[in-house]
PDB file of C-alpha atoms in Angstrom:
ATOM      1  CA  THR Y   1     -72.176 -25.685 -10.280  1.00 49.00           C
ATOM      2  CA  GLY Y   2     -68.802 -27.361 -10.667  1.00 51.00           C
ATOM      3  CA  THR Y   3     -66.271 -27.534  -7.865  1.00 53.00           C
ATOM      4  CA  LYS Y   4     -62.646 -26.570  -8.609  1.00 54.00           C
ATOM      5  CA  ILE Y   5     -59.943 -28.445  -6.720  1.00 57.00           C
ATOM      6  CA  ILE Y   6     -56.678 -26.600  -6.136  1.00 58.00           C
ATOM      7  CA  SER Y   7     -53.695 -28.825  -5.531  1.00 63.00           C
ATOM      8  CA  MET Y   8     -50.871 -28.010  -3.093  1.00 64.00           C
ATOM      9  CA  GLN Y   9     -48.504 -27.976  -6.039  1.00 66.00           C
ATOM     10  CA  MET Y  10     -50.409 -25.055  -7.526  1.00 63.00           C
ATOM     11  CA  VAL Y  11     -50.363 -23.252  -4.172  1.00 57.00           C
ATOM     12  CA  TRP Y  12     -46.588 -23.679  -3.873  1.00 62.00           C
ATOM     13  CA  ARG Y  13     -46.074 -22.429  -7.425  1.00 66.00           C
ATOM     14  CA  ALA Y  14     -48.159 -19.342  -6.720  1.00 61.00           C
ATOM     15  CA  ALA Y  15     -46.287 -18.677  -3.476  1.00 60.00           C
ATOM     16  CA  ALA Y  16     -42.945 -19.092  -5.216  1.00 61.00           C
ATOM     17  CA  GLY Y  17     -44.020 -16.641  -7.893  1.00 61.00           C
ATOM     18  CA  ILE Y  18     -45.017 -14.065  -5.276  1.00 65.00           C
ATOM     19  CA  VAL Y  19     -41.670 -14.459  -3.478  1.00 57.00           C
ATOM     20  CA  LEU Y  20     -39.778 -14.139  -6.770  1.00 62.00           C
ATOM     21  CA  VAL Y  21     -41.619 -10.938  -7.697  1.00 53.00           C
ATOM     22  CA  ALA Y  22     -41.065  -9.478  -4.229  1.00 50.00           C
ATOM     23  CA  THR Y  23     -37.357 -10.339  -4.315  1.00 53.00           C
ATOM     24  CA  PHE Y  24     -36.954  -8.836  -7.761  1.00 53.00           C
ATOM     25  CA  GLY Y  25     -38.710  -5.665  -6.608  1.00 49.00           C
ATOM     26  CA  PHE Y  26     -36.471  -5.419  -3.534  1.00 45.00           C
ATOM     27  CA  LEU Y  27     -33.284  -5.887  -5.562  1.00 46.00           C
ATOM     28  CA  LEU Y  28     -34.424  -3.410  -8.195  1.00 45.00           C
ATOM     29  CA  ASN Y  29     -35.165  -0.816  -5.514  1.00 48.00           C
ATOM     30  CA  TRP Y  30     -31.817  -1.499  -3.783  1.00 43.00           C
ATOM     31  CA  PHE Y  31     -29.785  -1.106  -6.961  1.00 45.00           C
ATOM     32  CA  THR Y  32     -31.766   1.956  -8.026  1.00 49.00           C
ATOM     33  CA  ASN Y  33     -31.111   3.715  -4.719  1.00 57.00           C
ATOM     34  CA  GLN Y  34     -27.382   2.927  -4.584  1.00 64.00           C
ATOM     35  CA  PRO Y  35     -25.280   6.067  -5.105  1.00 72.00           C
ATOM     36  CA  GLN Y  36     -23.606   6.107  -8.499  1.00 91.00           C
ATOM     37  CA  ILE Y  37     -19.815   6.383  -8.509  1.00 93.00           C
ATOM     38  CA  LYS Y  38     -18.458   9.362 -10.404  1.00 95.00           C
ATOM     39  CA  THR Y  39     -14.872   9.491 -11.704  1.00 97.00           C
ATOM     40  CA  ILE Y  40     -13.216  12.717 -12.861  1.00 97.00           C
ATOM     41  CA  ALA Y  41      -9.785  12.874 -14.506  1.00 96.00           C
ATOM     42  CA  SER Y  42      -7.784  16.056 -15.073  1.00 95.00           C
ATOM     43  CA  ALA Y  43      -5.750  14.828 -18.090  1.00 88.00           C
ATOM     44  CA  ASN Y  44      -3.056  17.379 -19.023  1.00 89.00           C
ATOM     45  CA  GLY Y  45      -4.433  20.314 -17.052  1.00 91.00           C
ATOM     46  CA  LYS Y  46      -5.421  21.237 -13.518  1.00 94.00           C
ATOM     47  CA  MET Y  47      -9.081  20.938 -12.560  1.00 96.00           C
ATOM     48  CA  LYS Y  48     -11.398  22.158  -9.805  1.00 97.00           C
ATOM     49  CA  VAL Y  49     -13.922  19.578  -8.556  1.00 97.00           C
ATOM     50  CA  VAL Y  50     -16.806  20.345  -6.176  1.00 97.00           C
ATOM     51  CA  LEU Y  51     -17.904  17.297  -4.162  1.00 97.00           C
ATOM     52  CA  PRO Y  52     -21.498  16.517  -3.040  1.00 95.00           C
ATOM     53  CA  ASP Y  53     -20.823  18.099   0.398  1.00 95.00           C
ATOM     54  CA  ASN Y  54     -19.426  21.256  -1.270  1.00 95.00           C
ATOM     55  CA  SER Y  55     -15.849  20.361  -0.362  1.00 96.00           C
ATOM     56  CA  VAL Y  56     -13.461  21.523  -3.085  1.00 97.00           C
ATOM     57  CA  VAL Y  57     -10.722  19.418  -4.662  1.00 97.00           C
ATOM     58  CA  TRP Y  58      -8.030  20.840  -6.920  1.00 97.00           C
ATOM     59  CA  LEU Y  59      -6.677  18.065  -9.114  1.00 97.00           C
ATOM     60  CA  ASN Y  60      -3.137  18.317 -10.425  1.00 96.00           C
ATOM     61  CA  LYS Y  61      -2.580  17.271 -14.031  1.00 94.00           C
ATOM     62  CA  ASN Y  62      -2.803  13.546 -14.832  1.00 94.00           C
ATOM     63  CA  SER Y  63      -4.781  12.908 -11.641  1.00 97.00           C
ATOM     64  CA  GLU Y  64      -8.112  11.212 -10.989  1.00 97.00           C
ATOM     65  CA  ILE Y  65     -10.717  11.225  -8.223  1.00 98.00           C
ATOM     66  CA  SER Y  66     -13.696   8.904  -7.681  1.00 98.00           C
ATOM     67  CA  PHE Y  67     -16.623   9.494  -5.308  1.00 97.00           C
ATOM     68  CA  ALA Y  68     -20.318   8.772  -4.831  1.00 95.00           C
ATOM     69  CA  GLU Y  69     -22.685  11.288  -6.418  1.00 94.00           C
ATOM     70  CA  LYS Y  70     -24.321  11.474  -2.982  1.00 93.00           C
ATOM     71  CA  PHE Y  71     -22.507  10.790   0.296  1.00 93.00           C
ATOM     72  CA  THR Y  72     -24.410   8.415   2.598  1.00 90.00           C
ATOM     73  CA  GLY Y  73     -23.722   6.939   6.027  1.00 89.00           C
ATOM     74  CA  ASN Y  74     -21.329   8.440   8.560  1.00 90.00           C
ATOM     75  CA  LYS Y  75     -18.378   9.108   6.258  1.00 92.00           C
ATOM     76  CA  ARG Y  76     -17.450  10.878   3.041  1.00 95.00           C
ATOM     77  CA  GLU Y  77     -15.058   8.678   1.079  1.00 96.00           C
ATOM     78  CA  VAL Y  78     -13.121   9.457  -2.086  1.00 97.00           C
ATOM     79  CA  LYS Y  79     -10.402   7.626  -4.004  1.00 98.00           C
ATOM     80  CA  LEU Y  80      -7.440   9.500  -5.448  1.00 98.00           C
ATOM     81  CA  LYS Y  81      -4.874   8.673  -8.103  1.00 97.00           C
ATOM     82  CA  GLY Y  82      -2.208  11.319  -8.532  1.00 97.00           C
ATOM     83  CA  GLU Y  83      -2.077  14.597  -6.597  1.00 97.00           C
ATOM     84  CA  ALA Y  84      -4.767  16.898  -5.230  1.00 98.00           C
ATOM     85  CA  PHE Y  85      -5.305  19.734  -2.765  1.00 97.00           C
ATOM     86  CA  PHE Y  86      -8.412  19.339  -0.591  1.00 97.00           C
ATOM     87  CA  GLU Y  87     -10.503  22.070   1.030  1.00 96.00           C
ATOM     88  CA  VAL Y  88     -12.859  20.031   3.187  1.00 95.00           C
ATOM     89  CA  VAL Y  89     -16.153  21.341   4.574  1.00 93.00           C
ATOM     90  CA  HIS Y  90     -16.231  20.956   8.365  1.00 88.00           C
ATOM     91  CA  ASP Y  91     -18.573  18.183   9.547  1.00 91.00           C
ATOM     92  CA  ASP Y  92     -17.956  16.535  12.942  1.00 87.00           C
ATOM     93  CA  ALA Y  93     -20.477  13.777  12.253  1.00 90.00           C
ATOM     94  CA  HIS Y  94     -19.134  12.721   8.865  1.00 93.00           C
ATOM     95  CA  ALA Y  95     -15.397  12.088   8.572  1.00 93.00           C
ATOM     96  CA  PHE Y  96     -13.771  12.782   5.217  1.00 96.00           C
ATOM     97  CA  ILE Y  97     -11.623   9.863   4.017  1.00 96.00           C
ATOM     98  CA  ILE Y  98      -9.190   9.713   1.090  1.00 97.00           C
ATOM     99  CA  MET Y  99      -8.014   6.328  -0.185  1.00 97.00           C
ATOM    100  CA  ALA Y 100      -4.766   6.652  -2.156  1.00 97.00           C
ATOM    101  CA  ASN Y 101      -2.162   4.005  -3.033  1.00 95.00           C
ATOM    102  CA  ASN Y 102      -2.828   1.773  -0.011  1.00 95.00           C
ATOM    103  CA  THR Y 103      -3.054   4.681   2.434  1.00 97.00           C
ATOM    104  CA  VAL Y 104      -5.951   6.265   4.323  1.00 97.00           C
ATOM    105  CA  THR Y 105      -6.093   9.976   5.151  1.00 97.00           C
ATOM    106  CA  GLU Y 106      -8.934  10.965   7.465  1.00 95.00           C
ATOM    107  CA  ASP Y 107     -10.109  14.479   8.180  1.00 89.00           C
ATOM    108  CA  ILE Y 108     -13.046  16.346   9.671  1.00 77.00           C
ATOM    109  CA  GLY Y 109     -12.558  19.756   8.045  1.00 81.00           C
ATOM    110  CA  THR Y 110      -9.326  21.358   6.869  1.00 90.00           C
ATOM    111  CA  SER Y 111      -7.077  21.872   3.830  1.00 94.00           C
ATOM    112  CA  PHE Y 112      -4.168  19.679   2.813  1.00 96.00           C
ATOM    113  CA  ASN Y 113      -2.297  18.235  -0.148  1.00 96.00           C
ATOM    114  CA  VAL Y 114      -2.137  14.530  -1.017  1.00 97.00           C
ATOM    115  CA  ARG Y 115       0.554  13.313  -3.409  1.00 95.00           C
ATOM    116  CA  ALA Y 116       0.090   9.690  -4.506  1.00 96.00           C
ATOM    117  CA  LEU Y 117       1.730   9.267  -7.903  1.00 92.00           C
ATOM    118  CA  ASN Y 118       1.984   5.804  -9.419  1.00 89.00           C
ATOM    119  CA  SER Y 119       5.538   6.653 -10.489  1.00 88.00           C
ATOM    120  CA  GLU Y 120       6.636   7.126  -6.873  1.00 90.00           C
ATOM    121  CA  ARG Y 121       6.836   4.417  -4.213  1.00 92.00           C
ATOM    122  CA  LYS Y 122       5.495   6.735  -1.548  1.00 95.00           C
ATOM    123  CA  VAL Y 123       2.514   8.858  -0.528  1.00 97.00           C
ATOM    124  CA  GLU Y 124       2.872  12.332   0.993  1.00 97.00           C
ATOM    125  CA  VAL Y 125       0.247  14.310   2.907  1.00 97.00           C
ATOM    126  CA  THR Y 126       1.074  17.938   3.691  1.00 97.00           C
ATOM    127  CA  VAL Y 127      -1.302  19.915   5.926  1.00 96.00           C
ATOM    128  CA  ALA Y 128      -2.061  23.596   5.361  1.00 94.00           C
ATOM    129  CA  THR Y 129      -4.828  24.080   7.954  1.00 94.00           C
ATOM    130  CA  GLY Y 130      -6.613  21.922  10.524  1.00 94.00           C
ATOM    131  CA  LYS Y 131      -5.604  18.393  11.489  1.00 93.00           C
ATOM    132  CA  VAL Y 132      -5.676  15.002   9.748  1.00 95.00           C
ATOM    133  CA  SER Y 133      -4.732  11.418  10.519  1.00 95.00           C
ATOM    134  CA  PHE Y 134      -2.636   9.411   8.075  1.00 97.00           C
ATOM    135  CA  ALA Y 135      -2.184   5.634   7.993  1.00 97.00           C
ATOM    136  CA  GLU Y 136      -1.536   2.617   5.818  1.00 96.00           C
ATOM    137  CA  ALA Y 137      -4.771   0.936   4.755  1.00 95.00           C
ATOM    138  CA  GLY Y 138      -5.692  -1.865   7.153  1.00 92.00           C
ATOM    139  CA  ASP Y 139      -3.145  -0.751   9.792  1.00 91.00           C
ATOM    140  CA  LYS Y 140      -4.283   0.685  13.127  1.00 87.00           C
ATOM    141  CA  SER Y 141      -1.052   2.670  13.526  1.00 91.00           C
ATOM    142  CA  LYS Y 142      -1.433   6.253  12.327  1.00 94.00           C
ATOM    143  CA  VAL Y 143       0.209   9.661  12.581  1.00 96.00           C
ATOM    144  CA  PHE Y 144      -1.619  12.914  13.286  1.00 95.00           C
ATOM    145  CA  LEU Y 145      -0.630  15.891  11.180  1.00 96.00           C
ATOM    146  CA  GLU Y 146      -1.115  19.590  11.907  1.00 95.00           C
ATOM    147  CA  PRO Y 147      -0.343  22.720   9.843  1.00 96.00           C
ATOM    148  CA  GLY Y 148       3.259  22.619   8.672  1.00 95.00           C
ATOM    149  CA  ASP Y 149       3.529  18.838   9.075  1.00 97.00           C
ATOM    150  CA  LYS Y 150       4.105  16.301   6.321  1.00 97.00           C
ATOM    151  CA  GLY Y 151       3.296  12.610   6.594  1.00 97.00           C
ATOM    152  CA  VAL Y 152       5.219  10.183   4.372  1.00 97.00           C
ATOM    153  CA  TRP Y 153       4.357   6.542   3.685  1.00 97.00           C
ATOM    154  CA  ASN Y 154       7.100   4.435   2.111  1.00 96.00           C
ATOM    155  CA  GLY Y 155       5.529   1.893  -0.221  1.00 94.00           C
ATOM    156  CA  THR Y 156       8.646  -0.307  -0.176  1.00 94.00           C
ATOM    157  CA  THR Y 157       9.263  -0.547   3.560  1.00 95.00           C
ATOM    158  CA  HIS Y 158       5.633   0.236   4.600  1.00 95.00           C
ATOM    159  CA  GLN Y 159       7.076   2.713   7.078  1.00 95.00           C
ATOM    160  CA  LEU Y 160       4.998   5.712   8.157  1.00 96.00           C
ATOM    161  CA  SER Y 161       6.675   8.906   9.363  1.00 96.00           C
ATOM    162  CA  SER Y 162       5.833  12.481  10.296  1.00 96.00           C
ATOM    163  CA  LEU Y 163       8.169  15.449   9.798  1.00 96.00           C
ATOM    164  CA  LYS Y 164       8.108  19.202   9.378  1.00 96.00           C
ATOM    165  CA  ASN Y 165       7.479  20.354   5.844  1.00 94.00           C
ATOM    166  CA  THR Y 166      10.454  22.320   4.511  1.00 90.00           C
ATOM    167  CA  ASP Y 167       9.260  22.456   0.908  1.00 88.00           C
ATOM    168  CA  LEU Y 168       7.976  25.991   0.297  1.00 86.00           C
ATOM    169  CA  ASN Y 169       6.777  24.931  -3.149  1.00 87.00           C
ATOM    170  CA  PHE Y 170       4.656  21.891  -2.301  1.00 87.00           C
ATOM    171  CA  LEU Y 171       1.607  23.758  -3.618  1.00 87.00           C
ATOM    172  CA  ALA Y 172       3.307  25.444  -6.581  1.00 88.00           C
ATOM    173  CA  TRP Y 173       1.322  23.261  -8.997  1.00 89.00           C
ATOM    174  CA  GLN Y 174      -1.881  24.775  -7.585  1.00 85.00           C
ATOM    175  CA  THR Y 175      -0.807  28.370  -6.862  1.00 84.00           C
ATOM    176  CA  ASN Y 176       1.506  28.805  -9.889  1.00 82.00           C
ATOM    177  CA  LYS Y 177       4.061  30.437  -7.580  1.00 85.00           C
ATOM    178  CA  LEU Y 178       7.618  29.301  -6.855  1.00 85.00           C
ATOM    179  CA  VAL Y 179       9.579  30.523  -3.832  1.00 81.00           C
ATOM    180  CA  PHE Y 180      13.308  30.070  -3.247  1.00 80.00           C
ATOM    181  CA  ASP Y 181      15.189  31.123  -0.123  1.00 75.00           C
ATOM    182  CA  LYS Y 182      18.922  30.340  -0.038  1.00 72.00           C
ATOM    183  CA  ASN Y 183      18.392  27.097  -1.949  1.00 73.00           C
ATOM    184  CA  ASN Y 184      21.350  25.498  -3.681  1.00 70.00           C
ATOM    185  CA  LEU Y 185      21.310  25.203  -7.463  1.00 75.00           C
ATOM    186  CA  ARG Y 186      20.599  21.457  -7.488  1.00 75.00           C
ATOM    187  CA  ASP Y 187      17.493  21.914  -5.316  1.00 74.00           C
ATOM    188  CA  VAL Y 188      16.299  24.759  -7.541  1.00 75.00           C
ATOM    189  CA  ALA Y 189      16.813  22.615 -10.655  1.00 77.00           C
ATOM    190  CA  ALA Y 190      14.909  19.712  -9.060  1.00 75.00           C
ATOM    191  CA  THR Y 191      11.988  21.977  -8.108  1.00 74.00           C
ATOM    192  CA  LEU Y 192      11.836  23.569 -11.561  1.00 78.00           C
ATOM    193  CA  GLY Y 193      12.033  20.148 -13.185  1.00 73.00           C
ATOM    194  CA  ASN Y 194       9.118  18.881 -11.122  1.00 74.00           C
ATOM    195  CA  TYR Y 195       7.068  22.017 -11.810  1.00 69.00           C
ATOM    196  CA  TYR Y 196       7.667  22.083 -15.568  1.00 68.00           C
ATOM    197  CA  ASN Y 197       7.860  18.294 -15.941  1.00 70.00           C
ATOM    198  CA  THR Y 198      11.301  18.714 -17.498  1.00 75.00           C
ATOM    199  CA  LYS Y 199      14.702  17.500 -16.401  1.00 73.00           C
ATOM    200  CA  PHE Y 200      17.338  20.184 -15.779  1.00 75.00           C
ATOM    201  CA  ASP Y 201      20.975  19.112 -15.636  1.00 72.00           C
ATOM    202  CA  VAL Y 202      23.307  21.004 -13.342  1.00 70.00           C
ATOM    203  CA  THR Y 203      27.008  20.874 -14.193  1.00 70.00           C
ATOM    204  CA  GLU Y 204      29.494  21.971 -11.606  1.00 63.00           C
ATOM    205  CA  GLN Y 205      32.536  23.782 -12.975  1.00 58.00           C
ATOM    206  CA  THR Y 206      35.849  23.817 -11.160  1.00 54.00           C
TER     207      THR Y 206
END
């Protein structure tokens, strides 16, 4: 019988092929198991969105939210463009994080409104229930907001502030209800203009 001689070059080629196949299989498995990002836009109407953890997001018109089809790790992260009201499922072990116009809002379980319109050089977070933290992305300084509080981030000065919410109609877009209590005519016109996306001119007569 003949004797076959296997050179080291052939051995190295075979080993390289095995490594290549194994690497390809690993990468294929990694990409296959990565959560797919889902983006939902509300266009010209309001929209209710249920997230993978059963948290509920009410998108205002012309708003957009992006999130993984399945939350993994120790946090639930979403990205918002526009305005939305969040009703977050309580979960101590998995913080809920909203990225919006260079700000980070973090919550465990509560309900609050985030306003981050591209047309405005600011972001506002108004809390209805529970407690959230609000900060500029990449900045360790943050404010903690409780029911009745509003956090405001100024995109021009990068200043972060916390104040009491005096706007009774901050959720009018979601509830379809407007409330006025001893407001002057200019404030009423501004609120109606924002609600109906129409400019109302107020002329004072002497």
